[in-house]
Amino acid sequence: DWSSDVCSSDLAFATVIEEYGTERWLRAHGNSSDIDRYRQRLRRGSDFSALIAAQQARLREIYARPADAEEKRAAKRAAFDALLAYYAELKSCWGGNADYDAWFAQPLNNAALAAVATYMRWVPILRSRLDARGLDEFYADAAGLSDLGNDERAAQLGDWAAASISASEIWSATLSGCPSDTLSEVNK
């Protein structure tokens, strides 16, 4: 449904502007440790989002297999067990930071993944767009999006996504301090 894409793109726009404004404010009024802590929190959020996106890709692959329902259920359970293991590795890379422990303590299912993915789907693409075009042009681009119908808007966002770095590159770029073998395992 494109309307959910439009809503999630609006939320992503607000998130990207919030992050941009917070960083600017911290550069003007904070100190280097404040900025570092803020950036580390953003990196953890990006890592978490990428982990969820990788899990959704694994599940899509499982559902596409020519297997019976019980095999698919078993593979799905194994994939969620693996997600927990990947989170433990990621948390270790974060120095034990527990920002997402409560999320992982809930019953994990497709709905929990979708709630995160829907909200965060466009954030990396819009961040990339802001970095590439600067604030004024980014606002102009966003104004142009608001003039489009749902289908045209979704197509434009898709074009921006295709022009930005790939999901695996986003994951690689955002994985904060983890060894490369962790990255390769998570992306399988």
PDB file of C-alpha atoms in Angstrom:
ATOM      1  CA  ASP A   1       0.000   0.000   0.000  1.00  0.00           C
ATOM      2  CA  TRP A   2       1.600   3.249  -1.169  1.00  0.00           C
ATOM      3  CA  SER A   3      -0.172   5.285   1.503  1.00  0.00           C
ATOM      4  CA  SER A   4       1.906   3.597   4.187  1.00  0.00           C
ATOM      5  CA  ASP A   5       5.019   4.445   2.130  1.00  0.00           C
ATOM      6  CA  VAL A   6       3.934   8.086   2.035  1.00  0.00           C
ATOM      7  CA  CYS A   7       3.373   8.154   5.795  1.00  0.00           C
ATOM      8  CA  SER A   8       6.691   6.413   6.474  1.00  0.00           C
ATOM      9  CA  SER A   9       8.489   8.828   4.140  1.00  0.00           C
ATOM     10  CA  ASP A  10       6.991  11.761   6.066  1.00  0.00           C
ATOM     11  CA  LEU A  11       8.202  10.233   9.328  1.00  0.00           C
ATOM     12  CA  ALA A  12      11.602   9.541   7.801  1.00  0.00           C
ATOM     13  CA  PHE A  13      11.841  13.159   6.619  1.00  0.00           C
ATOM     14  CA  ALA A  14      11.052  14.373  10.137  1.00  0.00           C
ATOM     15  CA  THR A  15      13.626  11.974  11.619  1.00  0.00           C
ATOM     16  CA  VAL A  16      16.354  13.090   9.219  1.00  0.00           C
ATOM     17  CA  ILE A  17      15.654  16.781   9.884  1.00  0.00           C
ATOM     18  CA  GLU A  18      15.608  16.134  13.636  1.00  0.00           C
ATOM     19  CA  GLU A  19      18.981  14.392  13.436  1.00  0.00           C
ATOM     20  CA  TYR A  20      20.439  17.137  11.248  1.00  0.00           C
ATOM     21  CA  GLY A  21      19.175  19.889  13.544  1.00  0.00           C
ATOM     22  CA  THR A  22      20.333  18.122  16.696  1.00  0.00           C
ATOM     23  CA  GLU A  23      23.811  17.632  15.288  1.00  0.00           C
ATOM     24  CA  ARG A  24      23.988  21.285  14.228  1.00  0.00           C
ATOM     25  CA  TRP A  25      22.855  22.418  17.652  1.00  0.00           C
ATOM     26  CA  LEU A  26      25.382  20.151  19.382  1.00  0.00           C
ATOM     27  CA  ARG A  27      28.185  21.462  17.163  1.00  0.00           C
ATOM     28  CA  ALA A  28      27.229  25.029  18.108  1.00  0.00           C
ATOM     29  CA  HIS A  29      26.439  24.518  21.815  1.00  0.00           C
ATOM     30  CA  GLY A  30      27.738  21.150  22.951  1.00  0.00           C
ATOM     31  CA  ASN A  31      31.156  19.704  23.392  1.00  0.00           C
ATOM     32  CA  SER A  32      32.916  16.973  21.460  1.00  0.00           C
ATOM     33  CA  SER A  33      31.855  14.244  23.908  1.00  0.00           C
ATOM     34  CA  ASP A  34      28.175  15.256  23.500  1.00  0.00           C
ATOM     35  CA  ILE A  35      28.525  15.041  19.734  1.00  0.00           C
ATOM     36  CA  ASP A  36      30.306  11.685  19.946  1.00  0.00           C
ATOM     37  CA  ARG A  37      27.607  10.227  22.226  1.00  0.00           C
ATOM     38  CA  TYR A  38      24.878  11.467  19.901  1.00  0.00           C
ATOM     39  CA  ARG A  39      26.576  10.011  16.823  1.00  0.00           C
ATOM     40  CA  GLN A  40      27.090   6.692  18.593  1.00  0.00           C
ATOM     41  CA  ARG A  41      23.366   6.585  19.410  1.00  0.00           C
ATOM     42  CA  LEU A  42      22.522   7.303  15.772  1.00  0.00           C
ATOM     43  CA  ARG A  43      24.900   4.568  14.627  1.00  0.00           C
ATOM     44  CA  ARG A  44      23.280   2.087  16.995  1.00  0.00           C
ATOM     45  CA  GLY A  45      19.877   3.039  15.568  1.00  0.00           C
ATOM     46  CA  SER A  46      21.164   2.571  12.027  1.00  0.00           C
ATOM     47  CA  ASP A  47      22.724  -0.760  12.969  1.00  0.00           C
ATOM     48  CA  PHE A  48      19.447  -1.892  14.524  1.00  0.00           C
ATOM     49  CA  SER A  49      17.444  -0.855  11.456  1.00  0.00           C
ATOM     50  CA  ALA A  50      19.868  -2.628   9.147  1.00  0.00           C
ATOM     51  CA  LEU A  51      19.693  -5.754  11.304  1.00  0.00           C
ATOM     52  CA  ILE A  52      15.899  -5.729  10.999  1.00  0.00           C
ATOM     53  CA  ALA A  53      16.083  -5.192   7.223  1.00  0.00           C
ATOM     54  CA  ALA A  54      18.493  -8.130   6.901  1.00  0.00           C
ATOM     55  CA  GLN A  55      16.094 -10.288   8.949  1.00  0.00           C
ATOM     56  CA  GLN A  56      13.190  -9.361   6.696  1.00  0.00           C
ATOM     57  CA  ALA A  57      15.273 -10.321   3.646  1.00  0.00           C
ATOM     58  CA  ARG A  58      16.054 -13.700   5.253  1.00  0.00           C
ATOM     59  CA  LEU A  59      12.371 -14.279   5.936  1.00  0.00           C
ATOM     60  CA  ARG A  60      11.375 -13.340   2.380  1.00  0.00           C
ATOM     61  CA  GLU A  61      13.859 -15.929   1.130  1.00  0.00           C
ATOM     62  CA  ILE A  62      12.392 -18.550   3.477  1.00  0.00           C
ATOM     63  CA  TYR A  63       8.826 -17.819   2.372  1.00  0.00           C
ATOM     64  CA  ALA A  64       9.842 -18.029  -1.292  1.00  0.00           C
ATOM     65  CA  ARG A  65      11.304 -21.528  -0.911  1.00  0.00           C
ATOM     66  CA  PRO A  66       9.474 -24.465  -2.423  1.00  0.00           C
ATOM     67  CA  ALA A  67       9.098 -26.153   0.990  1.00  0.00           C
ATOM     68  CA  ASP A  68       6.135 -27.390   2.970  1.00  0.00           C
ATOM     69  CA  ALA A  69       4.604 -25.308   5.741  1.00  0.00           C
ATOM     70  CA  GLU A  70       6.365 -27.143   8.589  1.00  0.00           C
ATOM     71  CA  GLU A  71       9.787 -26.700   6.969  1.00  0.00           C
ATOM     72  CA  LYS A  72       9.082 -23.004   6.532  1.00  0.00           C
ATOM     73  CA  ARG A  73       7.960 -22.668  10.178  1.00  0.00           C
ATOM     74  CA  ALA A  74      11.149 -24.382  11.341  1.00  0.00           C
ATOM     75  CA  ALA A  75      13.283 -22.151   9.117  1.00  0.00           C
ATOM     76  CA  LYS A  76      11.451 -19.091  10.432  1.00  0.00           C
ATOM     77  CA  ARG A  77      12.103 -20.122  14.049  1.00  0.00           C
ATOM     78  CA  ALA A  78      15.777 -20.663  13.196  1.00  0.00           C
ATOM     79  CA  ALA A  79      15.922 -17.245  11.534  1.00  0.00           C
ATOM     80  CA  PHE A  80      14.529 -15.548  14.655  1.00  0.00           C
ATOM     81  CA  ASP A  81      16.998 -17.485  16.830  1.00  0.00           C
ATOM     82  CA  ALA A  82      19.748 -16.249  14.520  1.00  0.00           C
ATOM     83  CA  LEU A  83      18.434 -12.683  14.818  1.00  0.00           C
ATOM     84  CA  LEU A  84      18.869 -12.886  18.585  1.00  0.00           C
ATOM     85  CA  ALA A  85      22.412 -14.182  18.138  1.00  0.00           C
ATOM     86  CA  TYR A  86      23.215 -11.393  15.672  1.00  0.00           C
ATOM     87  CA  TYR A  87      21.862  -8.841  18.135  1.00  0.00           C
ATOM     88  CA  ALA A  88      24.072 -10.272  20.880  1.00  0.00           C
ATOM     89  CA  GLU A  89      27.090  -9.844  18.577  1.00  0.00           C
ATOM     90  CA  LEU A  90      26.033  -6.337  17.650  1.00  0.00           C
ATOM     91  CA  LYS A  91      25.473  -5.424  21.297  1.00  0.00           C
ATOM     92  CA  SER A  92      28.966  -6.669  22.054  1.00  0.00           C
ATOM     93  CA  CYS A  93      30.307  -4.442  19.283  1.00  0.00           C
ATOM     94  CA  TRP A  94      28.487  -1.553  20.959  1.00  0.00           C
ATOM     95  CA  GLY A  95      30.363  -2.210  24.202  1.00  0.00           C
ATOM     96  CA  GLY A  96      27.338  -3.827  25.846  1.00  0.00           C
ATOM     97  CA  ASN A  97      24.948  -0.920  25.256  1.00  0.00           C
ATOM     98  CA  ALA A  98      21.414  -2.127  25.983  1.00  0.00           C
ATOM     99  CA  ASP A  99      19.358   0.409  23.980  1.00  0.00           C
ATOM    100  CA  TYR A 100      17.421  -2.331  22.188  1.00  0.00           C
ATOM    101  CA  ASP A 101      17.208  -5.032  24.869  1.00  0.00           C
ATOM    102  CA  ALA A 102      13.548  -4.255  25.601  1.00  0.00           C
ATOM    103  CA  TRP A 103      12.661  -4.565  21.914  1.00  0.00           C
ATOM    104  CA  PHE A 104      14.399  -7.938  21.686  1.00  0.00           C
ATOM    105  CA  ALA A 105      12.727  -9.109  24.915  1.00  0.00           C
ATOM    106  CA  GLN A 106       9.269  -8.951  23.302  1.00  0.00           C
ATOM    107  CA  PRO A 107       7.871 -11.874  21.305  1.00  0.00           C
ATOM    108  CA  LEU A 108       9.565 -11.527  17.929  1.00  0.00           C
ATOM    109  CA  ASN A 109       7.434 -11.923  14.832  1.00  0.00           C
ATOM    110  CA  ASN A 110       6.830 -10.381  11.423  1.00  0.00           C
ATOM    111  CA  ALA A 111       4.623  -7.641  12.884  1.00  0.00           C
ATOM    112  CA  ALA A 112       7.393  -6.479  15.229  1.00  0.00           C
ATOM    113  CA  LEU A 113       9.821  -6.365  12.302  1.00  0.00           C
ATOM    114  CA  ALA A 114       7.342  -4.504  10.100  1.00  0.00           C
ATOM    115  CA  ALA A 115       6.749  -1.821  12.724  1.00  0.00           C
ATOM    116  CA  VAL A 116      10.466  -0.967  12.737  1.00  0.00           C
ATOM    117  CA  ALA A 117      10.986  -1.357   9.001  1.00  0.00           C
ATOM    118  CA  THR A 118       7.968   0.760   8.053  1.00  0.00           C
ATOM    119  CA  TYR A 119       9.163   3.627  10.215  1.00  0.00           C
ATOM    120  CA  MET A 120      12.823   3.439   9.237  1.00  0.00           C
ATOM    121  CA  ARG A 121      12.568   2.353   5.586  1.00  0.00           C
ATOM    122  CA  TRP A 122      13.353   5.709   4.027  1.00  0.00           C
ATOM    123  CA  VAL A 123      15.691   7.194   6.660  1.00  0.00           C
ATOM    124  CA  PRO A 124      19.001   6.020   5.117  1.00  0.00           C
ATOM    125  CA  ILE A 125      17.895   7.149   1.655  1.00  0.00           C
ATOM    126  CA  LEU A 126      16.809  10.578   2.878  1.00  0.00           C
ATOM    127  CA  ARG A 127      20.007  10.948   4.937  1.00  0.00           C
ATOM    128  CA  SER A 128      21.991  10.191   1.801  1.00  0.00           C
ATOM    129  CA  ARG A 129      19.900  12.710  -0.151  1.00  0.00           C
ATOM    130  CA  LEU A 130      20.464  15.425   2.459  1.00  0.00           C
ATOM    131  CA  ASP A 131      24.211  14.727   2.533  1.00  0.00           C
ATOM    132  CA  ALA A 132      24.442  14.833  -1.260  1.00  0.00           C
ATOM    133  CA  ARG A 133      22.266  17.895  -1.904  1.00  0.00           C
ATOM    134  CA  GLY A 134      22.531  20.080   1.190  1.00  0.00           C
ATOM    135  CA  LEU A 135      19.723  21.393   3.349  1.00  0.00           C
ATOM    136  CA  ASP A 136      18.157  23.938   0.970  1.00  0.00           C
ATOM    137  CA  GLU A 137      17.955  21.546  -1.982  1.00  0.00           C
ATOM    138  CA  PHE A 138      16.784  18.757   0.317  1.00  0.00           C
ATOM    139  CA  TYR A 139      13.871  20.946   1.470  1.00  0.00           C
ATOM    140  CA  ALA A 140      13.101  21.790  -2.165  1.00  0.00           C
ATOM    141  CA  ASP A 141      13.101  18.071  -3.009  1.00  0.00           C
ATOM    142  CA  ALA A 142      10.750  17.383  -0.095  1.00  0.00           C
ATOM    143  CA  ALA A 143       8.423  20.177  -1.212  1.00  0.00           C
ATOM    144  CA  GLY A 144       8.385  18.615  -4.673  1.00  0.00           C
ATOM    145  CA  LEU A 145       7.445  15.266  -3.145  1.00  0.00           C
ATOM    146  CA  SER A 146       4.523  16.817  -1.294  1.00  0.00           C
ATOM    147  CA  ASP A 147       3.067  17.989  -4.619  1.00  0.00           C
ATOM    148  CA  LEU A 148       3.008  14.439  -6.023  1.00  0.00           C
ATOM    149  CA  GLY A 149       0.259  11.868  -5.779  1.00  0.00           C
ATOM    150  CA  ASN A 150       0.897   8.729  -3.757  1.00  0.00           C
ATOM    151  CA  ASP A 151       2.042   6.573  -6.688  1.00  0.00           C
ATOM    152  CA  GLU A 152       4.279   9.290  -8.153  1.00  0.00           C
ATOM    153  CA  ARG A 153       5.729  10.029  -4.732  1.00  0.00           C
ATOM    154  CA  ALA A 154       6.500   6.371  -4.114  1.00  0.00           C
ATOM    155  CA  ALA A 155       8.124   6.132  -7.552  1.00  0.00           C
ATOM    156  CA  GLN A 156      10.275   9.205  -6.835  1.00  0.00           C
ATOM    157  CA  LEU A 157      11.372   7.786  -3.485  1.00  0.00           C
ATOM    158  CA  GLY A 158      12.170   4.526  -5.242  1.00  0.00           C
ATOM    159  CA  ASP A 159      14.306   6.405  -7.763  1.00  0.00           C
ATOM    160  CA  TRP A 160      16.173   8.121  -4.936  1.00  0.00           C
ATOM    161  CA  ALA A 161      16.668   4.747  -3.270  1.00  0.00           C
ATOM    162  CA  ALA A 162      18.084   3.277  -6.473  1.00  0.00           C
ATOM    163  CA  ALA A 163      20.421   6.249  -6.829  1.00  0.00           C
ATOM    164  CA  SER A 164      21.675   5.992  -3.235  1.00  0.00           C
ATOM    165  CA  ILE A 165      23.908   3.296  -1.873  1.00  0.00           C
ATOM    166  CA  SER A 166      22.556  -0.236  -1.661  1.00  0.00           C
ATOM    167  CA  ALA A 167      21.126  -1.711   1.523  1.00  0.00           C
ATOM    168  CA  SER A 168      24.228  -3.853   2.072  1.00  0.00           C
ATOM    169  CA  GLU A 169      26.426  -0.787   1.622  1.00  0.00           C
ATOM    170  CA  ILE A 170      24.254   1.092   4.117  1.00  0.00           C
ATOM    171  CA  TRP A 171      24.689  -1.823   6.523  1.00  0.00           C
ATOM    172  CA  SER A 172      28.451  -1.877   5.920  1.00  0.00           C
ATOM    173  CA  ALA A 173      28.728   1.868   6.344  1.00  0.00           C
ATOM    174  CA  THR A 174      26.701   1.942   9.529  1.00  0.00           C
ATOM    175  CA  LEU A 175      27.976  -1.156  11.312  1.00  0.00           C
ATOM    176  CA  SER A 176      29.748   0.562  14.181  1.00  0.00           C
ATOM    177  CA  GLY A 177      32.921  -1.156  15.216  1.00  0.00           C
ATOM    178  CA  CYS A 178      32.010  -4.776  14.482  1.00  0.00           C
ATOM    179  CA  PRO A 179      34.428  -7.138  12.772  1.00  0.00           C
ATOM    180  CA  SER A 180      33.752  -7.762   9.098  1.00  0.00           C
ATOM    181  CA  ASP A 181      32.957 -11.446   9.718  1.00  0.00           C
ATOM    182  CA  THR A 182      29.978 -10.342  11.827  1.00  0.00           C
ATOM    183  CA  LEU A 183      28.765  -8.255   8.897  1.00  0.00           C
ATOM    184  CA  SER A 184      29.026 -11.132   6.428  1.00  0.00           C
ATOM    185  CA  GLU A 185      27.131 -13.477   8.730  1.00  0.00           C
ATOM    186  CA  VAL A 186      24.300 -11.016   9.345  1.00  0.00           C
ATOM    187  CA  ASN A 187      23.835 -10.393   5.628  1.00  0.00           C
ATOM    188  CA  LYS A 188      23.435 -14.112   4.837  1.00  0.00           C
TER     189      LYS A 188
END
